[in-house]
Short mmCIF file of C-alpha atoms in Angstrom, two decimals:
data_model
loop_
_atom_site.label_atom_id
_atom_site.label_comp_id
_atom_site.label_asym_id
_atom_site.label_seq_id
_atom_site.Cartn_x
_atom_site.Cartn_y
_atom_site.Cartn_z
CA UNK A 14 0.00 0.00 0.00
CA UNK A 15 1.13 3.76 -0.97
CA UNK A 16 0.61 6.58 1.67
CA UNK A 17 -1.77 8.04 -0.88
CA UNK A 18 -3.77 4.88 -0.72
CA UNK A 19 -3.42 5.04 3.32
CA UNK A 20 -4.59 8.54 3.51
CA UNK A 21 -7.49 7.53 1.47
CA UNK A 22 -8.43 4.86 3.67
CA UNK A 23 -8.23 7.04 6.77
CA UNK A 24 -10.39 9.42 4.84
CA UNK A 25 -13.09 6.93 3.91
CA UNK A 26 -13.00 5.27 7.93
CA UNK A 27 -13.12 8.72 9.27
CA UNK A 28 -15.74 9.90 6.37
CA UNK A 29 -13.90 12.87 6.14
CA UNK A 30 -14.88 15.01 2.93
CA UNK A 31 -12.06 17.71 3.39
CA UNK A 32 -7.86 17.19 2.19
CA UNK A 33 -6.09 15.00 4.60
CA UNK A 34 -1.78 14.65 4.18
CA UNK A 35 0.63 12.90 6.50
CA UNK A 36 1.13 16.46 8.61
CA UNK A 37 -2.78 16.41 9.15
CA UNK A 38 -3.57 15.63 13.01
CA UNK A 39 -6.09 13.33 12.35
CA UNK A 40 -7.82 13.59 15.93
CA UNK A 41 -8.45 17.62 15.16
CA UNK A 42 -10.64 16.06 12.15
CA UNK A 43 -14.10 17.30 12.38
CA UNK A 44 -15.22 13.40 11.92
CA UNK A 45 -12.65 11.96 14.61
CA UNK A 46 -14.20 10.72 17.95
CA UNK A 47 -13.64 7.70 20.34
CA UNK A 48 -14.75 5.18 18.63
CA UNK A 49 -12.05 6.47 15.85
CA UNK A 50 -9.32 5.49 17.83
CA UNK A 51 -10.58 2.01 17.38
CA UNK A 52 -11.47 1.86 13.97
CA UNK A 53 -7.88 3.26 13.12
CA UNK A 54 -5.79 0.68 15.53
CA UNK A 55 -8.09 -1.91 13.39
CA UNK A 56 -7.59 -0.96 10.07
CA UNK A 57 -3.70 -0.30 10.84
CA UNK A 58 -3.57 -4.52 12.28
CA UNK A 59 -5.78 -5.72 9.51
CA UNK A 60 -3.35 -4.16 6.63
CA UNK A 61 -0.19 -3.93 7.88
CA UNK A 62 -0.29 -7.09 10.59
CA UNK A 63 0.78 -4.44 13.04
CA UNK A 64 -0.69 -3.66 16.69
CA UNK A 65 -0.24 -0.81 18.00
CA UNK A 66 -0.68 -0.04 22.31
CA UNK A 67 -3.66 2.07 22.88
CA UNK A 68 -1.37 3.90 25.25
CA UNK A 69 1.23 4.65 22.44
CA UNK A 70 -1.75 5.82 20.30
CA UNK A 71 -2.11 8.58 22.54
CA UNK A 72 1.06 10.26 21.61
CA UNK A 73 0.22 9.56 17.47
CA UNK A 74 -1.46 12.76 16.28
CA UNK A 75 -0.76 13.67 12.76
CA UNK A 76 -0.45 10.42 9.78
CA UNK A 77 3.06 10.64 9.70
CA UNK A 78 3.12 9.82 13.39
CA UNK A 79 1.11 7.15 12.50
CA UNK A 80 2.91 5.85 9.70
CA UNK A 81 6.41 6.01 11.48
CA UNK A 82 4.80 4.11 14.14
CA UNK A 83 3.40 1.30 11.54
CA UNK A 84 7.09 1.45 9.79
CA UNK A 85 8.18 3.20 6.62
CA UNK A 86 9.06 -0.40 5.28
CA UNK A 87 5.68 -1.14 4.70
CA UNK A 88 5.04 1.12 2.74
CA UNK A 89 5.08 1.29 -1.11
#
C-alpha cells in the first residue's frame, strides 16, 4: 500500500470530505471521535499485521506519526 492509498483509507473510515496529508492531526478532524481510535488501531492490524498499544496511540497525532509508528518499510 502507498501513503496516498493510506490517507485515502483514513479518509473513507473517518468519512472525512475535506484534504487529509501525513502532517494532518487526524484527531483535530471534524469526523474523529472515540470510537475512531478504534477503527484506526483496526484498520492499521488488519493491513499492515501491526498492533499498535492504545497507550502509544495517545502520543500519534498527525499520519506521519502514525505511519512512522506502523514502519516506513511497509510502505510502497
Amino acid at each position: 500500500m502507498t501513503k496516498e492509498q493510506f490517507l485515502e483509507l483514513i479518509k473513507t473510515e473517518l468519512k472525512e470530505t475535506g484534504t487529509i496529508e501525513l502532517d494532518t492531526n487526524f484527531k483535530q478532524l471534524e469526523n474523529y471521535g472515540s470510537l475512531s481510535a478504534v477503527l484506526i488501531l483496526q484498520l492499521v492490524e488488519d493491513n499492515f499485521d501491526v498492533k499498535i498499544n492504545p497507550r502509544s496511540f495517545r502520543s500519534i497525532n498527525t499520519i506521519n506519526d502514525l505511519v512512522n509508528a506502523i514502519g516506513e518499510n511497509q510502505f510502497k
